[in-house]
């Protein structure tokens, strides 16, 4: 007599002693662990990469305080802050993109398409071109520009609530307007300020230090738990506002809170590294394809965003010989290729 083994379910319900039932997705958990391992491995390799190469073993020893004086200076003062900014920026963009795509219920509903990056760029250009601001002032301008753009999109899209397609269409319109404003600001800049602005607009991790790490870390420490605490409401909202209301979700309150969080995450990441393109668009889509799980996939999107940006930064430094590219160039090329592949796939499937 032969017995047939039943396949292990991908999703399990874990019950605590207090009677609390927690939904546990085995595949999503595995994907998150693998992405974390990939991000940390790439980070160690990236820290050891440069004009003064350091073996991975010595990098790990230095990180725990057992390196020599030269290695500690190179690792802790020069390379570790850049890697941490890359991880935090990638995670912030991945989470912000997942929030916008889930709220709009549209795979194109990302900060790149909605114009938040362009809004942050406008704030930075104003500080560079009109006020010749310092790096801190430029970052603050980018943060304010992103917030103002996000508020404008929300208010213009409001009509008895904010709905997906209206949000995307308003965002595309606002993006076009702000892009034109950015072009005008560049024409008014002198050659030095214009060159500085173009470098910032490309998106780069060059020269990042602990001054960029701490604000990003504090922002993520506050916003990530807030977002994850409202993940259930976000999942319910994907079934429609009426169903969400029936299940006790305060739809507009949750939507406004999560949109504000997504705007802050995107604007903060842009203020730290410039408008790094396509990470917010591709990270949630890749995470969803790997986990094969419905819902916003917030934590996998964060991990995917961090991994993508660190790998892209390594490629920008080592894959083109002596020519080091800004990381925004690499993510733009990879994101553009992915977007074309996604459009072809969706068309073949008859969905567009």
JSON list of N, CA and C in Angstrom, two decimals, residues 13 24 43 56 63 96 111 132-133 143 226 248 267-268 272 321:
[
{"chain": "A", "resi": 13, "resn": "UNK", "atom": "N", "xyz": [-0.94, 28.92, 10.07]},
{"chain": "A", "resi": 13, "resn": "UNK", "atom": "CA", "xyz": [-1.44, 29.74, 11.17]},
{"chain": "A", "resi": 13, "resn": "UNK", "atom": "C", "xyz": [-0.74, 29.29, 12.44]},
{"chain": "A", "resi": 24, "resn": "UNK", "atom": "N", "xyz": [1.49, 32.91, 9.00]},
{"chain": "A", "resi": 24, "resn": "UNK", "atom": "CA", "xyz": [2.91, 32.74, 8.72]},
{"chain": "A", "resi": 24, "resn": "UNK", "atom": "C", "xyz": [3.07, 32.17, 7.32]},
{"chain": "A", "resi": 43, "resn": "UNK", "atom": "N", "xyz": [27.07, 43.69, 0.96]},
{"chain": "A", "resi": 43, "resn": "UNK", "atom": "CA", "xyz": [27.60, 44.81, 1.73]},
{"chain": "A", "resi": 43, "resn": "UNK", "atom": "C", "xyz": [29.04, 44.57, 2.16]},
{"chain": "A", "resi": 56, "resn": "UNK", "atom": "N", "xyz": [37.25, 39.87, 2.72]},
{"chain": "A", "resi": 56, "resn": "UNK", "atom": "CA", "xyz": [35.99, 39.83, 3.45]},
{"chain": "A", "resi": 56, "resn": "UNK", "atom": "C", "xyz": [36.20, 39.45, 4.91]},
{"chain": "A", "resi": 63, "resn": "UNK", "atom": "N", "xyz": [34.79, 45.14, 11.51]},
{"chain": "A", "resi": 63, "resn": "UNK", "atom": "CA", "xyz": [33.46, 45.56, 11.95]},
{"chain": "A", "resi": 63, "resn": "UNK", "atom": "C", "xyz": [33.19, 45.21, 13.41]},
{"chain": "A", "resi": 96, "resn": "UNK", "atom": "N", "xyz": [8.42, 52.36, 0.28]},
{"chain": "A", "resi": 96, "resn": "UNK", "atom": "CA", "xyz": [7.57, 53.42, -0.26]},
{"chain": "A", "resi": 96, "resn": "UNK", "atom": "C", "xyz": [6.89, 53.00, -1.55]},
{"chain": "A", "resi": 111, "resn": "UNK", "atom": "N", "xyz": [6.66, 56.00, -6.71]},
{"chain": "A", "resi": 111, "resn": "UNK", "atom": "CA", "xyz": [7.13, 57.40, -6.62]},
{"chain": "A", "resi": 111, "resn": "UNK", "atom": "C", "xyz": [7.77, 57.90, -7.89]},
{"chain": "A", "resi": 132, "resn": "UNK", "atom": "N", "xyz": [22.41, 78.72, -3.64]},
{"chain": "A", "resi": 132, "resn": "UNK", "atom": "CA", "xyz": [23.76, 78.13, -3.53]},
{"chain": "A", "resi": 132, "resn": "UNK", "atom": "C", "xyz": [23.93, 77.45, -2.18]},
{"chain": "A", "resi": 133, "resn": "UNK", "atom": "N", "xyz": [22.96, 76.62, -1.82]},
{"chain": "A", "resi": 133, "resn": "UNK", "atom": "CA", "xyz": [22.91, 76.02, -0.50]},
{"chain": "A", "resi": 133, "resn": "UNK", "atom": "C", "xyz": [23.98, 74.98, -0.26]},
{"chain": "A", "resi": 143, "resn": "UNK", "atom": "N", "xyz": [13.78, 67.22, 0.84]},
{"chain": "A", "resi": 143, "resn": "UNK", "atom": "CA", "xyz": [12.75, 66.66, 1.73]},
{"chain": "A", "resi": 143, "resn": "UNK", "atom": "C", "xyz": [11.48, 67.50, 1.68]},
{"chain": "A", "resi": 226, "resn": "UNK", "atom": "N", "xyz": [5.49, 51.87, 12.23]},
{"chain": "A", "resi": 226, "resn": "UNK", "atom": "CA", "xyz": [4.18, 52.48, 12.01]},
{"chain": "A", "resi": 226, "resn": "UNK", "atom": "C", "xyz": [3.50, 51.87, 10.79]},
{"chain": "A", "resi": 248, "resn": "UNK", "atom": "N", "xyz": [-14.28, 47.01, 9.43]},
{"chain": "A", "resi": 248, "resn": "UNK", "atom": "CA", "xyz": [-13.88, 47.87, 10.53]},
{"chain": "A", "resi": 248, "resn": "UNK", "atom": "C", "xyz": [-12.63, 48.70, 10.29]},
{"chain": "A", "resi": 267, "resn": "UNK", "atom": "N", "xyz": [10.95, 60.81, 0.11]},
{"chain": "A", "resi": 267, "resn": "UNK", "atom": "CA", "xyz": [11.63, 62.10, 0.16]},
{"chain": "A", "resi": 267, "resn": "UNK", "atom": "C", "xyz": [12.92, 62.01, 0.98]},
{"chain": "A", "resi": 268, "resn": "UNK", "atom": "N", "xyz": [12.89, 61.26, 2.08]},
{"chain": "A", "resi": 268, "resn": "UNK", "atom": "CA", "xyz": [14.10, 61.10, 2.89]},
{"chain": "A", "resi": 268, "resn": "UNK", "atom": "C", "xyz": [15.19, 60.37, 2.13]},
{"chain": "A", "resi": 272, "resn": "UNK", "atom": "N", "xyz": [18.88, 61.95, 0.76]},
{"chain": "A", "resi": 272, "resn": "UNK", "atom": "CA", "xyz": [20.16, 61.37, 1.14]},
{"chain": "A", "resi": 272, "resn": "UNK", "atom": "C", "xyz": [21.02, 60.98, -0.06]},
{"chain": "A", "resi": 321, "resn": "UNK", "atom": "N", "xyz": [35.13, 48.94, -15.39]},
{"chain": "A", "resi": 321, "resn": "UNK", "atom": "CA", "xyz": [36.55, 49.25, -15.41]},
{"chain": "A", "resi": 321, "resn": "UNK", "atom": "C", "xyz": [36.89, 50.43, -14.53]}
]
